[in-house]
Amino acid sequence: MYTLGISCYYHDSSAAVLKDGKVIAAVEEERFSRKKFDDDFPKQAINWCLKESGISPKNLDSVAFYDKPLLKFERLLDNYIAVAPRGLYSFLDVIPKWIHKRLWVKDEISKHLKDFNGEIIFPEHHMSHAAHAFFTSPFDEAAILTVDGVGEWTTASFGTAHDTTIKLTNDIRWPHSVGLFYSAFTYFLGFKVNEGEYKLMGLSAYGKPKYYDLIMENLVDVKNDGSIHLNMKYFSFTYDKVMTNQKFSDLFGILPRKEDSKAEQIHYDIAASAQLVLEDILLKMVNHVHKKTGMTNLCFGGGVALNGVANYRILKDGPFENIHIPPSPGDGGSAVGCAQYLYYCHDKNKRMIEDNVERIKNNIFVGPSHSNDEIKSFLDINKIDYKLLETNSLLQTTAKLIVEGNVVGWYQGKMEWGPRALGNRSIIADPRNAKMKDILNEKIKHRESFRPFAPCILEECASEYFDVDVSSPYMLLVAPVKKPEKIPAVTHVDGTARLQTVSKDINLLFYNLITEFYKITGVPVLINTSMNVRGEPIVDTPEQAYNMIVKTDMDYIVMGDYIIKK
Ligand SMILES: [Fe+2]
């Protein structure tokens, strides 16, 4: 049985195909369209998923879209009426897009999937998040918490899941949103909403939460159960294109930071304060969810679950014994989530929980891949010099190059599902060199200097280097570093790192590469950052991968079994 899931029209459009409930293809549209965070109807992603699955639209049994457009439209209209006459410009910008396109998503799907005759369903937005969180987990039953900006009306929800039934029993509603609270600070501190939230998280490490009380006394009323009420006198996202208003600026005594202006101490302190408020709200939520559900397992989804610092606090200070966060907890991930909802909850097909290895592999490595033959043919046609090495020699050579201070592209196998490169579309470098962060920024990434790079580590060594006793296969946990002097390039200013644990059974080639580096240096860690030029999505084709050494100062790229020098 084939099920297609689609997420689009807001952020990170994507598509996924499930065969008998198992993800066999999933990818974000941006990887093909080359428009970062592309929100358009994911035609190319759908076409690729069908091709990868070896089927045409008529073989699809059913299709799910990740939310209910009509309900979302109702919320938009309701909101514009409530805030009128403010919001006119926003109304004139947004509503035509809905009337001409977004409301007719069912027609768009039917138009694109010629000869498809099955059912199309529209689960609620937070149900899609919940399904992705639960059905990628190893749990037969769990409490569910979803937190994001907003779905149709809901901004956070909780409930329980058991076997193939998910019940979301409680929610918080628009405009009172934990995600939008954090996005408001993202905007105020000079970053793009829906994109710069992780920059705010990175910035927060440089500050002290001096404005915590000011925020709690003026901006947000937080109840003991974690429910919140935003003081809308300070926020403008209900009627404007910007998130905060003059009153918000007056409260902090500064104007919103311009994107290209220098961040100063006050910005760091505001970031630290907003981060701490977010963490405290989430902790209250998980405590309440635990009390109400009595469960030992928690599945946490929605875009706020991308906040690795908060995730670590939930893990350390929260009441749940086990926590699962899916590889792509944001809206992009909901292409898989809505398809899982359709297959399990709607159609009531039997759920088989795969063992950890199979489950994690199938949660991550489900994107496009390009064979050695394709890579060779690209290199030959373009008369590019390369060396072909057998696997052991390739691993040893690459590890040696990294030890010698080179920055190396590592392009292998299937592209990862979700926002992170997890060892197949990665740029790797030596974490022992304190200057490597600056070198990486100078040569390739050109990122804000305050942003840290992430480490990947052999799974069995994780608790030796980091204060963790669980695996972090999706790089969604920020934990204290135990040996910062050994890996200065990946240790953030507050002594933490967003780590990825790499297991032999899940990605043997990448595991073996780290092992070769370990043999030479005694350090089982590499820097792992995504393979993309600034402002562009992660690379897909061999040509895009090769362009990394053309467009940037990356020293080498390893593509399949081929190694190419700049
Ligand atoms: Fe969402």
Coordinates of C-alpha atoms and ligand atoms in Angstrom, one line a residue:
M1 CA 0.0 0.0 0.0
Y2 CA 1.5 3.4 -1.1
T3 CA 0.7 6.6 0.8
L4 CA 1.8 10.1 -0.2
G5 CA 2.3 12.9 2.3
I6 CA 2.6 16.6 1.3
S7 CA 3.5 19.7 3.3
C8 CA 3.6 23.1 1.6
Y9 CA 2.5 26.8 1.4
Y10 CA 4.0 27.9 4.6
H11 CA 7.7 26.9 4.9
D12 CA 9.9 24.0 3.9
S13 CA 7.6 22.3 1.4
S14 CA 8.2 18.6 1.2
A15 CA 6.8 15.2 0.1
A16 CA 7.1 11.7 1.3
V17 CA 6.0 8.2 0.1
L18 CA 5.3 5.4 2.6
K19 CA 5.1 1.8 1.5
D20 CA 3.0 -0.2 4.0
G21 CA 3.7 2.5 6.6
K22 CA 7.5 2.6 6.1
V23 CA 9.1 5.8 4.7
I24 CA 10.8 4.9 1.4
A25 CA 11.3 8.4 0.0
A26 CA 11.1 11.8 1.6
V27 CA 12.6 15.1 0.5
E28 CA 12.2 18.9 0.8
E29 CA 11.3 20.8 -2.4
E30 CA 14.2 23.2 -1.8
R31 CA 16.7 20.5 -2.6
F32 CA 15.5 20.4 -6.2
S33 CA 14.2 24.0 -6.7
R34 CA 17.4 25.4 -5.1
K35 CA 15.2 28.0 -3.3
K36 CA 16.1 27.8 0.4
F37 CA 13.0 27.1 2.5
D38 CA 10.9 26.9 -0.7
D39 CA 7.2 27.0 0.3
D40 CA 5.7 26.3 -3.2
F41 CA 3.7 23.2 -4.1
P42 CA 6.3 20.5 -4.0
K43 CA 6.0 19.2 -7.6
Q44 CA 9.6 18.1 -7.9
A45 CA 9.7 16.5 -4.5
I46 CA 6.5 14.5 -5.3
N47 CA 7.8 13.4 -8.7
W48 CA 11.1 12.3 -7.2
C49 CA 9.3 10.4 -4.4
L50 CA 7.1 8.5 -6.9
K51 CA 10.1 7.7 -9.1
E52 CA 12.1 6.5 -6.2
S53 CA 9.2 4.3 -5.1
G54 CA 8.9 2.9 -8.7
I55 CA 5.3 3.9 -9.0
S56 CA 3.1 6.4 -10.8
P57 CA 0.2 8.4 -9.3
K58 CA -2.4 5.7 -10.2
N59 CA -0.5 3.3 -7.9
L60 CA -1.0 5.6 -4.9
D61 CA -3.7 4.3 -2.5
S62 CA -4.2 7.6 -0.7
V63 CA -2.8 11.1 -0.1
A64 CA -2.5 13.2 3.0
F65 CA -2.0 17.0 3.2
Y66 CA -0.4 18.2 6.4
D67 CA -3.1 20.6 7.6
K68 CA -6.6 21.8 7.1
P69 CA -6.4 24.8 4.7
L70 CA -10.1 25.9 5.2
L71 CA -9.7 26.0 9.0
K72 CA -6.5 28.0 8.6
F73 CA -8.2 30.4 6.2
E74 CA -11.0 30.8 8.8
R75 CA -8.5 31.8 11.4
L76 CA -6.9 34.3 9.1
L77 CA -10.2 35.9 8.3
D78 CA -11.3 35.9 11.9
N79 CA -8.0 37.5 12.9
Y80 CA -8.2 40.3 10.3
I81 CA -11.8 41.1 11.4
A82 CA -10.6 41.2 15.0
V83 CA -7.7 43.6 14.4
A84 CA -9.3 45.8 11.7
P85 CA -8.6 48.4 10.5
R86 CA -5.1 47.5 11.4
G87 CA -3.8 44.6 9.2
L88 CA -5.1 46.0 5.9
Y89 CA -1.7 45.8 4.2
S90 CA -1.1 42.3 5.5
F91 CA -4.7 41.3 4.5
L92 CA -4.1 42.6 0.9
D93 CA -0.9 40.7 0.7
V94 CA -2.0 37.4 2.2
I95 CA -5.7 36.9 1.2
P96 CA -5.2 36.9 -2.6
K97 CA -2.6 34.1 -2.2
W98 CA -5.2 32.1 -0.3
I99 CA -8.1 32.8 -2.7
H100 CA -6.1 32.0 -5.8
K101 CA -4.0 29.1 -4.6
R102 CA -3.8 27.8 -1.1
L103 CA -7.6 27.1 -0.6
W104 CA -7.5 24.9 -3.7
V105 CA -4.8 22.6 -2.6
K106 CA -7.0 19.6 -3.2
D107 CA -7.4 20.6 -6.9
E108 CA -3.7 21.2 -7.1
I109 CA -3.0 17.7 -5.8
S110 CA -5.5 16.2 -8.2
K111 CA -4.1 18.2 -11.1
H112 CA -0.6 17.1 -10.4
L113 CA -1.4 13.4 -9.7
K114 CA -3.1 12.5 -13.0
D115 CA -4.9 9.1 -12.8
F116 CA -4.9 9.1 -9.0
N117 CA -8.3 8.0 -7.8
G118 CA -7.8 7.5 -4.1
E119 CA -8.8 9.4 -1.1
I120 CA -7.2 12.8 -0.1
I121 CA -7.3 13.6 3.6
F122 CA -6.4 16.7 5.6
P123 CA -5.4 15.9 9.2
E124 CA -5.0 18.9 11.6
H125 CA -1.6 20.5 11.6
H126 CA -0.7 19.5 15.1
M127 CA -1.9 15.9 14.5
S128 CA 0.6 15.7 11.6
H129 CA 3.4 16.9 14.0
A130 CA 2.1 14.4 16.6
A131 CA 2.1 11.5 14.1
H132 CA 5.7 12.2 13.0
A133 CA 6.8 12.4 16.6
F134 CA 5.0 9.2 17.6
F135 CA 5.4 6.9 14.6
T136 CA 9.2 7.6 14.3
S137 CA 9.6 6.7 18.0
P138 CA 10.3 3.3 19.5
F139 CA 7.3 3.5 21.8
D140 CA 4.1 1.6 21.7
E141 CA 2.5 4.2 23.9
A142 CA 3.6 7.7 24.9
A143 CA 2.5 11.2 25.9
I144 CA 2.5 13.6 23.0
L145 CA 3.5 17.3 23.1
T146 CA 3.5 19.5 20.0
V147 CA 4.6 23.2 20.1
D148 CA 5.1 25.5 17.1
G149 CA 4.2 28.9 15.8
V150 CA 0.6 28.1 14.8
G151 CA -1.3 25.5 12.8
E152 CA -4.9 26.2 12.0
W153 CA -5.8 27.7 15.4
T154 CA -3.6 25.6 17.7
T155 CA -0.2 26.7 18.8
A156 CA 0.6 23.8 21.2
S157 CA -1.2 20.6 22.1
F158 CA -0.9 17.6 24.2
G159 CA -2.4 14.2 24.6
T160 CA -1.6 10.5 24.4
A161 CA -0.8 7.9 21.7
H162 CA -1.2 4.2 21.9
D163 CA -0.7 1.7 19.1
T164 CA -2.4 3.4 16.1
T165 CA -4.5 5.9 18.1
I166 CA -3.4 9.5 18.9
K167 CA -5.7 11.6 21.0
L168 CA -4.8 15.3 21.4
T169 CA -6.9 16.4 24.2
N170 CA -5.7 19.9 25.2
D171 CA -4.4 22.9 23.2
I172 CA -3.4 26.5 23.4
R173 CA -4.8 28.7 20.6
W174 CA -3.8 31.6 18.4
P175 CA -2.5 34.2 19.0
H176 CA -1.0 32.8 22.3
S177 CA 1.9 30.9 20.9
V178 CA 5.2 29.8 22.4
G179 CA 6.7 29.5 18.9
L180 CA 5.6 33.0 17.9
F181 CA 6.8 34.4 21.3
Y182 CA 10.3 33.1 20.4
S183 CA 10.0 34.2 16.7
A184 CA 9.1 37.7 18.0
F185 CA 12.5 37.8 19.7
T186 CA 14.1 36.3 16.6
Y187 CA 12.8 39.2 14.6
F188 CA 13.6 41.8 17.3
L189 CA 17.2 40.6 17.5
G190 CA 17.7 41.0 13.7
F191 CA 17.1 37.5 12.3
K192 CA 14.5 36.2 9.8
V193 CA 11.5 34.6 11.4
N194 CA 11.1 30.8 10.6
E195 CA 14.8 30.7 9.7
G196 CA 16.8 32.6 12.4
E197 CA 15.4 30.9 15.5
Y198 CA 18.5 28.7 15.9
K199 CA 20.6 31.9 15.6
L200 CA 18.8 33.4 18.5
M201 CA 19.5 30.1 20.4
G202 CA 23.2 30.4 19.5
L203 CA 23.3 34.1 20.5
S204 CA 21.7 33.4 23.9
A205 CA 24.9 31.6 25.1
Y206 CA 26.7 35.0 25.2
G207 CA 24.3 36.7 27.5
K208 CA 22.8 36.7 31.0
P209 CA 19.0 36.4 31.4
K210 CA 18.8 39.9 32.8
Y211 CA 15.4 40.6 31.2
Y212 CA 13.7 37.4 32.4
D213 CA 11.5 39.2 35.0
L214 CA 10.8 42.1 32.6
I215 CA 9.5 39.6 30.0
M216 CA 7.5 37.6 32.6
E217 CA 5.9 40.7 34.1
N218 CA 5.0 42.4 30.8
L219 CA 5.0 40.1 27.8
V220 CA 3.7 36.7 28.8
D221 CA 1.6 35.3 31.5
V222 CA 2.7 31.7 32.2
K223 CA 0.4 29.4 34.3
N224 CA 1.7 26.5 36.3
D225 CA 0.5 24.1 33.6
G226 CA 2.6 25.8 31.0
S227 CA -0.3 27.4 29.2
I228 CA 0.5 31.0 28.2
H229 CA -1.2 34.3 27.4
L230 CA 0.7 36.8 25.4
N231 CA 0.2 40.5 26.1
M232 CA -0.8 41.4 22.6
K233 CA -0.2 45.1 23.3
Y234 CA 3.5 44.4 22.6
F235 CA 3.2 42.1 19.5
S236 CA 2.2 43.1 16.0
F237 CA 2.2 39.7 14.2
T238 CA -1.6 39.6 14.2
Y239 CA -1.9 42.7 11.9
D240 CA 1.6 43.5 10.5
K241 CA 4.4 41.9 8.7
V242 CA 6.8 42.5 11.6
M243 CA 6.5 40.7 14.9
T244 CA 6.9 43.4 17.5
N245 CA 5.7 47.0 17.9
Q246 CA 7.0 50.3 19.3
K247 CA 5.8 49.4 22.8
F248 CA 8.0 46.2 22.7
S249 CA 11.0 48.4 21.7
D250 CA 10.3 50.8 24.5
L251 CA 10.2 48.0 27.0
F252 CA 13.8 47.1 26.2
G253 CA 14.9 50.6 25.4
I254 CA 16.2 49.7 21.9
L255 CA 14.9 49.4 18.4
P256 CA 14.8 46.0 16.6
R257 CA 18.4 45.2 15.5
K258 CA 19.1 45.5 11.8
E259 CA 20.3 42.3 10.2
D260 CA 23.7 43.6 9.2
S261 CA 24.4 45.6 12.4
K262 CA 26.7 44.3 15.1
A263 CA 25.1 42.4 17.9
E264 CA 25.9 43.9 21.3
Q265 CA 25.7 42.8 24.9
I266 CA 22.1 43.9 25.3
H267 CA 21.1 41.7 22.3
Y268 CA 22.9 38.7 23.9
D269 CA 21.1 39.4 27.2
I270 CA 17.7 39.7 25.6
A271 CA 18.4 36.4 23.7
A272 CA 19.5 34.7 26.9
S273 CA 16.3 35.9 28.6
A274 CA 13.9 34.8 25.8
Q275 CA 15.6 31.4 25.7
L276 CA 15.3 30.9 29.4
V277 CA 11.6 31.9 29.4
L278 CA 11.0 29.4 26.5
E279 CA 12.8 26.6 28.5
D280 CA 10.8 27.4 31.6
I281 CA 7.5 27.4 29.7
L282 CA 8.4 24.0 28.1
L283 CA 9.4 22.5 31.4
K284 CA 6.1 23.6 33.0
M285 CA 4.3 22.0 30.0
V286 CA 6.1 18.7 30.2
N287 CA 5.5 18.5 33.9
H288 CA 1.9 19.1 33.4
V289 CA 1.7 16.6 30.5
H290 CA 3.4 14.0 32.7
K291 CA 1.0 14.6 35.6
K292 CA -2.1 14.4 33.4
T293 CA -1.1 11.4 31.3
G294 CA 0.9 9.4 33.8
M295 CA 3.1 8.2 30.9
T296 CA 6.9 7.5 31.1
N297 CA 7.6 8.2 27.4
L298 CA 7.3 11.6 25.7
C299 CA 7.2 12.3 22.0
F300 CA 7.9 16.0 21.4
G301 CA 7.1 17.6 18.0
G302 CA 6.5 20.9 16.2
G303 CA 9.1 23.5 15.2
V304 CA 9.9 24.4 18.8
A305 CA 11.4 20.9 19.2
L306 CA 14.3 22.1 17.0
N307 CA 15.5 24.1 20.0
G308 CA 18.3 21.7 21.1
V309 CA 19.1 23.7 24.3
A310 CA 15.5 23.4 25.5
N311 CA 15.4 19.8 24.5
Y312 CA 18.4 19.1 26.8
R313 CA 16.6 20.8 29.7
I314 CA 13.5 18.8 29.1
L315 CA 15.7 15.7 29.2
K316 CA 17.7 16.7 32.3
D317 CA 15.1 18.5 34.4
G318 CA 11.8 17.1 33.0
P319 CA 9.9 14.1 34.5
F320 CA 9.8 11.7 31.6
E321 CA 12.0 8.6 31.5
N322 CA 12.3 8.5 27.8
I323 CA 12.0 11.3 25.2
H324 CA 11.8 11.0 21.5
I325 CA 12.0 13.9 19.0
P326 CA 11.6 13.1 15.3
P327 CA 14.4 14.0 12.8
S328 CA 12.3 16.8 11.3
P329 CA 10.0 18.1 13.9
G330 CA 9.0 21.3 12.0
D331 CA 6.5 21.7 9.2
G332 CA 8.7 20.0 6.5
G333 CA 8.7 16.8 8.6
S334 CA 4.9 16.8 8.5
A335 CA 4.9 15.4 5.0
V336 CA 6.0 12.2 6.6
G337 CA 3.8 12.9 9.7
C338 CA 0.5 13.3 7.7
A339 CA 1.2 10.2 5.7
Q340 CA 1.9 8.2 8.9
Y341 CA -1.4 9.6 10.3
L342 CA -3.2 8.4 7.2
Y343 CA -1.7 4.9 7.2
Y344 CA -1.9 4.2 10.9
C345 CA -4.6 6.4 12.5
H346 CA -7.0 6.9 9.6
D347 CA -6.7 3.5 7.9
K348 CA -5.9 1.6 11.1
N349 CA -3.2 -0.5 9.6
K350 CA -1.2 -2.6 12.0
R351 CA 1.9 -0.9 13.4
M352 CA 5.2 -2.8 13.5
I353 CA 7.9 -1.1 15.6
E354 CA 11.2 -1.7 13.9
D355 CA 14.3 -2.2 15.9
N356 CA 16.3 0.9 16.7
V357 CA 18.8 0.5 13.9
E358 CA 16.2 0.0 11.1
R359 CA 13.9 2.6 12.6
I360 CA 16.6 5.4 12.8
K361 CA 18.0 4.5 9.3
N362 CA 14.5 4.7 7.8
N363 CA 13.9 8.0 9.6
I364 CA 16.9 9.7 8.1
F365 CA 18.4 8.2 5.0
V366 CA 15.4 8.4 2.6
G367 CA 16.5 11.2 0.2
P368 CA 18.0 11.2 -3.3
S369 CA 21.3 9.5 -3.9
H370 CA 23.7 9.4 -6.9
S371 CA 25.7 6.3 -7.7
N372 CA 29.4 6.1 -8.2
D373 CA 28.8 5.6 -12.0
E374 CA 26.8 8.9 -12.1
I375 CA 29.5 10.7 -10.2
K376 CA 32.2 9.3 -12.5
S377 CA 30.3 10.2 -15.6
F378 CA 29.9 13.8 -14.3
L379 CA 33.6 14.0 -13.5
D380 CA 34.7 12.5 -16.8
I381 CA 32.4 14.7 -19.0
N382 CA 33.6 17.8 -17.2
K383 CA 37.3 16.7 -17.4
I384 CA 37.7 17.0 -13.6
D385 CA 40.8 15.3 -12.1
Y386 CA 40.1 12.8 -9.4
K387 CA 41.5 9.8 -7.6
L388 CA 39.5 6.6 -7.3
L389 CA 40.3 4.8 -4.0
E390 CA 39.0 1.6 -2.5
T391 CA 37.0 2.2 0.7
N392 CA 39.7 1.6 3.4
S393 CA 42.2 3.7 1.5
L394 CA 39.6 6.4 1.0
L395 CA 38.8 6.5 4.7
Q396 CA 42.4 6.6 5.7
T397 CA 43.3 9.3 3.2
T398 CA 40.3 11.5 4.1
A399 CA 41.1 11.2 7.9
K400 CA 44.7 12.2 7.2
L401 CA 43.6 15.2 5.2
I402 CA 41.4 16.3 8.0
V403 CA 44.2 15.9 10.6
E404 CA 46.4 18.0 8.3
G405 CA 43.9 20.9 8.6
N406 CA 42.0 20.5 5.4
V407 CA 38.3 21.2 5.1
V408 CA 36.7 18.2 3.3
G409 CA 33.3 17.7 1.7
W410 CA 31.8 14.3 2.3
Y411 CA 29.1 13.4 -0.3
Q412 CA 27.8 9.8 0.1
G413 CA 24.7 7.7 -0.2
K414 CA 21.2 8.9 0.4
M415 CA 20.5 12.5 1.4
E416 CA 19.3 13.0 5.0
W417 CA 15.6 13.8 5.8
G418 CA 15.2 17.0 7.8
P419 CA 17.2 20.2 8.3
R420 CA 20.6 18.6 9.3
A421 CA 23.4 16.9 7.3
L422 CA 24.1 13.8 9.3
G423 CA 27.1 12.4 7.5
N424 CA 26.0 12.0 3.9
R425 CA 25.9 15.7 2.7
S426 CA 28.4 17.0 5.2
I427 CA 31.5 19.2 5.4
I428 CA 34.0 17.8 7.9
A429 CA 37.0 19.2 9.7
D430 CA 39.2 18.9 12.7
P431 CA 37.5 19.8 16.0
R432 CA 40.8 20.0 17.9
N433 CA 41.9 23.1 16.1
A434 CA 40.5 26.2 18.0
K435 CA 40.8 28.2 14.8
M436 CA 38.8 25.8 12.7
K437 CA 35.6 27.7 13.3
D438 CA 37.1 30.8 11.8
I439 CA 38.7 28.9 9.0
L440 CA 35.4 27.2 8.1
N441 CA 33.7 30.5 8.1
E442 CA 36.4 32.2 6.0
K443 CA 36.6 29.4 3.5
I444 CA 33.0 28.3 3.1
K445 CA 30.2 29.1 5.4
H446 CA 30.5 32.9 6.0
R447 CA 28.2 32.6 8.9
E448 CA 27.8 35.0 11.9
S449 CA 30.8 34.6 14.1
F450 CA 28.7 33.8 17.2
R451 CA 27.3 30.6 15.7
P452 CA 29.0 27.4 16.7
F453 CA 29.7 24.4 14.5
A454 CA 28.4 21.0 15.6
P455 CA 30.4 17.8 16.5
C456 CA 29.6 14.3 15.5
I457 CA 31.0 11.6 17.7
L458 CA 31.2 7.8 17.8
E459 CA 28.1 6.8 19.7
E460 CA 29.9 4.7 22.3
C461 CA 32.2 7.7 23.2
A462 CA 29.4 10.2 23.6
S463 CA 29.2 10.2 27.4
E464 CA 33.0 10.5 27.7
Y465 CA 32.9 13.9 25.8
F466 CA 29.4 15.2 26.6
D467 CA 27.1 15.2 29.6
V468 CA 24.6 12.8 28.0
D469 CA 23.5 9.3 28.6
V470 CA 21.2 9.0 25.5
S471 CA 22.0 8.9 21.8
S472 CA 21.4 12.0 19.6
P473 CA 21.2 10.6 16.1
Y474 CA 19.4 13.6 14.7
M475 CA 21.6 16.4 16.2
L476 CA 18.7 17.8 18.2
L477 CA 20.4 18.0 21.6
V478 CA 22.7 20.7 23.0
A479 CA 24.7 19.3 25.9
P480 CA 27.6 20.4 28.1
V481 CA 31.0 19.4 26.7
K482 CA 33.1 17.4 29.3
K483 CA 36.4 17.8 27.5
P484 CA 36.3 21.3 25.9
E485 CA 40.1 21.5 25.7
K486 CA 40.1 18.5 23.4
I487 CA 37.5 19.8 20.9
P488 CA 37.6 23.7 21.2
A489 CA 36.3 24.2 17.6
V490 CA 32.9 22.7 18.5
T491 CA 32.6 24.0 22.1
H492 CA 30.3 27.0 22.2
V493 CA 31.1 30.0 24.5
D494 CA 28.9 28.5 27.3
G495 CA 30.7 25.1 27.1
T496 CA 28.1 23.3 25.2
A497 CA 27.7 21.6 21.8
R498 CA 24.9 20.4 19.5
L499 CA 26.0 16.9 19.1
Q500 CA 25.3 14.0 16.7
T501 CA 26.0 10.5 17.9
V502 CA 27.1 8.2 15.0
S503 CA 26.4 4.5 15.3
K504 CA 28.2 1.8 13.4
D505 CA 24.9 0.1 12.4
I506 CA 23.2 3.2 11.2
N507 CA 25.9 4.8 9.1
L508 CA 28.9 2.5 8.8
L509 CA 30.9 4.5 6.3
F510 CA 30.7 7.7 8.4
Y511 CA 31.4 5.8 11.6
N512 CA 34.5 4.3 10.0
L513 CA 35.7 7.7 8.9
I514 CA 35.4 9.1 12.4
T515 CA 37.2 5.9 13.6
E516 CA 40.1 6.5 11.3
F517 CA 40.4 10.1 12.6
Y518 CA 40.2 8.6 16.2
K519 CA 43.1 6.2 15.4
I520 CA 45.4 9.0 14.4
T521 CA 44.4 11.6 17.0
G522 CA 42.8 9.8 19.9
V523 CA 39.7 12.0 19.5
P524 CA 36.6 10.3 18.2
V525 CA 35.0 13.5 17.1
L526 CA 34.7 15.5 13.8
I527 CA 33.1 18.8 13.0
N528 CA 30.0 18.1 10.9
T529 CA 28.3 21.0 9.1
S530 CA 25.9 20.8 6.2
M531 CA 27.2 20.9 2.6
N532 CA 25.8 24.1 1.2
V533 CA 27.0 27.5 0.0
R534 CA 25.6 30.3 2.2
G535 CA 22.0 31.1 1.3
E536 CA 21.6 27.9 -0.7
P537 CA 20.0 24.6 0.3
I538 CA 22.0 21.5 1.0
V539 CA 23.5 20.0 -2.3
D540 CA 21.7 17.3 -4.2
T541 CA 23.5 16.4 -7.5
P542 CA 27.1 15.6 -8.1
E543 CA 27.4 18.9 -10.0
Q544 CA 26.1 20.9 -7.0
A545 CA 28.5 19.0 -4.7
Y546 CA 31.4 19.6 -7.0
N547 CA 30.5 23.3 -7.2
M548 CA 31.3 23.5 -3.5
I549 CA 35.0 23.5 -4.3
V550 CA 34.5 25.8 -7.3
K551 CA 32.4 28.4 -5.4
T552 CA 34.2 28.1 -2.0
D553 CA 37.6 27.5 -0.6
M554 CA 36.9 23.9 0.5
D555 CA 40.1 22.0 0.1
Y556 CA 38.9 18.6 -1.0
I557 CA 35.6 16.8 -1.8
V558 CA 35.0 13.1 -1.5
M559 CA 32.1 12.0 -3.7
G560 CA 31.4 8.4 -3.5
D561 CA 34.7 6.6 -4.0
Y562 CA 36.3 9.6 -5.8
I563 CA 38.4 12.2 -4.1
I564 CA 38.9 15.6 -5.8
K565 CA 41.3 18.4 -4.8
K566 CA 40.5 22.0 -5.2
Ligands
FE1 FE 3.9 23.5 12.6

